[in-house]
Short mmCIF file of C-alpha atoms in Angstrom, two decimals:
data_model
loop_
_atom_site.label_atom_id
_atom_site.label_comp_id
_atom_site.label_asym_id
_atom_site.label_seq_id
_atom_site.Cartn_x
_atom_site.Cartn_y
_atom_site.Cartn_z
CA MET T 540 -53.85 -141.14 -91.35
CA ASN T 541 -55.82 -137.99 -90.49
CA MET T 542 -54.47 -134.43 -90.68
CA LYS T 543 -53.52 -134.19 -86.98
CA GLU T 544 -51.58 -137.44 -87.16
CA LEU T 545 -49.86 -136.30 -90.37
CA LEU T 546 -48.86 -132.97 -88.78
CA ARG T 547 -47.62 -134.72 -85.63
CA LYS T 548 -45.56 -137.16 -87.74
CA GLY T 549 -44.03 -134.26 -89.69
CA GLU T 550 -43.30 -132.35 -86.49
CA ASN T 551 -41.59 -135.40 -84.94
CA GLU T 552 -39.45 -136.02 -88.03
CA LEU T 553 -38.34 -132.37 -88.21
CA THR T 554 -37.67 -132.22 -84.45
CA GLU T 555 -35.46 -135.32 -84.72
CA LYS T 556 -33.43 -133.46 -87.38
CA GLY T 557 -33.10 -130.41 -85.11
CA MET T 558 -35.58 -128.24 -87.01
CA ALA T 559 -38.42 -126.20 -85.55
CA PHE T 560 -41.91 -126.91 -86.81
CA THR T 561 -45.20 -125.04 -86.61
CA ALA T 562 -47.99 -125.83 -89.04
CA ALA T 563 -49.95 -122.83 -90.29
CA GLY T 564 -53.04 -122.35 -88.17
CA THR T 565 -51.79 -124.48 -85.25
CA GLY T 566 -49.39 -122.31 -83.25
CA ALA T 567 -49.66 -119.22 -81.05
CA GLY T 568 -48.29 -117.12 -83.94
CA ASP T 569 -50.98 -118.23 -86.39
CA PRO T 570 -50.92 -115.51 -89.09
CA ALA T 571 -54.55 -116.11 -90.14
CA ARG T 572 -55.75 -115.67 -86.54
CA ILE T 573 -53.59 -112.57 -85.97
CA THR T 574 -54.83 -110.99 -89.21
CA ARG T 575 -58.47 -111.77 -88.36
CA GLU T 576 -58.07 -110.25 -84.86
CA PHE T 577 -56.52 -107.12 -86.37
CA PHE T 578 -59.34 -106.64 -88.88
CA ASP T 579 -61.92 -107.30 -86.17
CA SER T 580 -60.33 -104.54 -84.07
CA LEU T 581 -61.00 -101.94 -86.78
CA HIS T 582 -64.18 -99.96 -87.00
CA LEU T 583 -64.92 -98.34 -90.35
CA GLU T 584 -67.79 -95.94 -90.71
CA LEU T 585 -68.87 -94.66 -94.09
CA ARG T 586 -70.00 -91.06 -94.07
CA VAL T 587 -71.43 -89.40 -97.14
CA ILE T 588 -72.21 -85.70 -97.21
CA ASP T 589 -73.76 -84.20 -100.33
CA ALA T 590 -72.48 -87.12 -102.38
CA VAL T 591 -72.21 -86.79 -106.11
CA GLU T 592 -71.21 -89.40 -108.64
CA ALA T 593 -67.47 -89.26 -109.30
CA ASP T 594 -66.37 -87.97 -112.68
CA THR T 595 -63.08 -89.48 -113.80
CA SER T 596 -63.16 -87.91 -117.24
CA PHE T 597 -60.46 -85.53 -118.38
CA GLU T 598 -59.25 -83.79 -121.50
CA LEU T 599 -56.16 -84.89 -123.44
CA PHE T 600 -55.04 -83.10 -126.60
CA GLY T 601 -58.49 -81.55 -126.99
CA ARG T 602 -60.40 -84.83 -126.62
CA ARG T 603 -62.55 -85.76 -123.63
CA LEU T 604 -61.76 -89.22 -122.23
CA ALA T 605 -63.82 -91.18 -119.71
CA THR T 606 -60.82 -92.35 -117.69
CA PRO T 607 -57.30 -91.16 -116.98
CA ILE T 608 -56.07 -94.73 -117.37
CA MET T 609 -54.28 -95.21 -120.68
CA VAL T 610 -52.52 -98.08 -122.39
CA ALA T 611 -48.74 -97.76 -122.43
CA ALA T 612 -46.79 -97.57 -125.67
CA LEU T 613 -46.32 -101.18 -126.69
CA SER T 614 -44.99 -102.37 -129.98
CA ALA T 615 -44.78 -105.52 -132.07
CA LEU T 616 -47.89 -106.96 -130.43
CA ASP T 617 -48.72 -108.78 -133.66
CA ARG T 618 -45.66 -110.94 -132.98
CA VAL T 619 -47.19 -112.00 -129.66
CA ARG T 620 -50.81 -112.36 -130.74
CA PRO T 621 -52.43 -112.00 -134.14
CA ASP T 622 -54.21 -108.64 -134.34
CA GLY T 623 -52.68 -107.76 -130.94
CA MET T 624 -52.52 -103.99 -131.45
CA ALA T 625 -56.13 -103.87 -132.63
CA GLU T 626 -57.30 -105.91 -129.62
CA LEU T 627 -55.36 -103.66 -127.27
CA ALA T 628 -56.84 -100.53 -128.81
CA ARG T 629 -60.38 -101.96 -128.76
CA GLY T 630 -59.95 -102.66 -125.04
CA ALA T 631 -58.86 -99.07 -124.45
CA ALA T 632 -61.86 -97.86 -126.47
CA ARG T 633 -64.27 -99.95 -124.35
CA ALA T 634 -62.73 -98.49 -121.19
CA GLY T 635 -63.02 -94.95 -122.53
CA GLY T 636 -59.27 -94.36 -122.50
CA ALA T 637 -56.50 -93.77 -124.99
CA VAL T 638 -53.73 -95.92 -126.36
CA TRP T 639 -50.14 -94.82 -126.92
CA VAL T 640 -48.13 -96.49 -129.67
CA CYS T 641 -44.44 -96.39 -130.38
CA ILE T 642 -42.55 -98.48 -132.88
CA CYS T 643 -45.09 -100.36 -134.96
CA GLY T 644 -45.90 -101.06 -138.56
CA GLU T 645 -48.42 -99.12 -140.62
CA GLU T 646 -50.95 -101.94 -140.37
CA GLU T 647 -50.73 -102.03 -136.56
CA LEU T 648 -51.09 -98.26 -136.37
CA ALA T 649 -54.07 -98.32 -138.73
CA ALA T 650 -55.68 -101.05 -136.60
CA ALA T 651 -55.25 -98.97 -133.46
CA VAL T 652 -56.65 -95.84 -135.13
CA GLY T 653 -59.55 -97.88 -136.53
CA SER T 654 -60.60 -98.96 -133.05
CA GLY T 655 -62.20 -95.61 -132.36
CA THR T 656 -60.05 -94.81 -129.35
CA PRO T 657 -57.70 -91.81 -129.38
CA VAL T 658 -54.22 -92.91 -130.43
CA VAL T 659 -51.08 -91.02 -129.46
CA LYS T 660 -48.14 -91.92 -131.72
CA ILE T 661 -44.74 -91.46 -130.15
CA ILE T 662 -42.05 -90.56 -132.68
CA LYS T 663 -38.45 -90.96 -131.62
CA PRO T 664 -35.83 -88.98 -133.54
#
């Protein structure tokens, strides 16, 4: 049985049960076709005037970071993955960002600090 026959069989069975049926890509309201027509109706024109390379760096607590994207304060990562805090901090270091830490053990904190990325320790009273 080919795809058209399979769709027709499904449509017949659903119609017999009083249900409407339209297979994706077969009806007048085909979402893929409507989306394609919409995108085709757009005209985007890139204009660059005196372009310079974007600088996303910024300063945080006296340290210059390459990106404003930072890792949220996560804790107990070593329970999820061995050496989890160190891996997280190394990823932040490679991205040029910082990592925030909250409740964690001394070993996890030392691993984060040892990654070379700035570490912000949150202390809750």
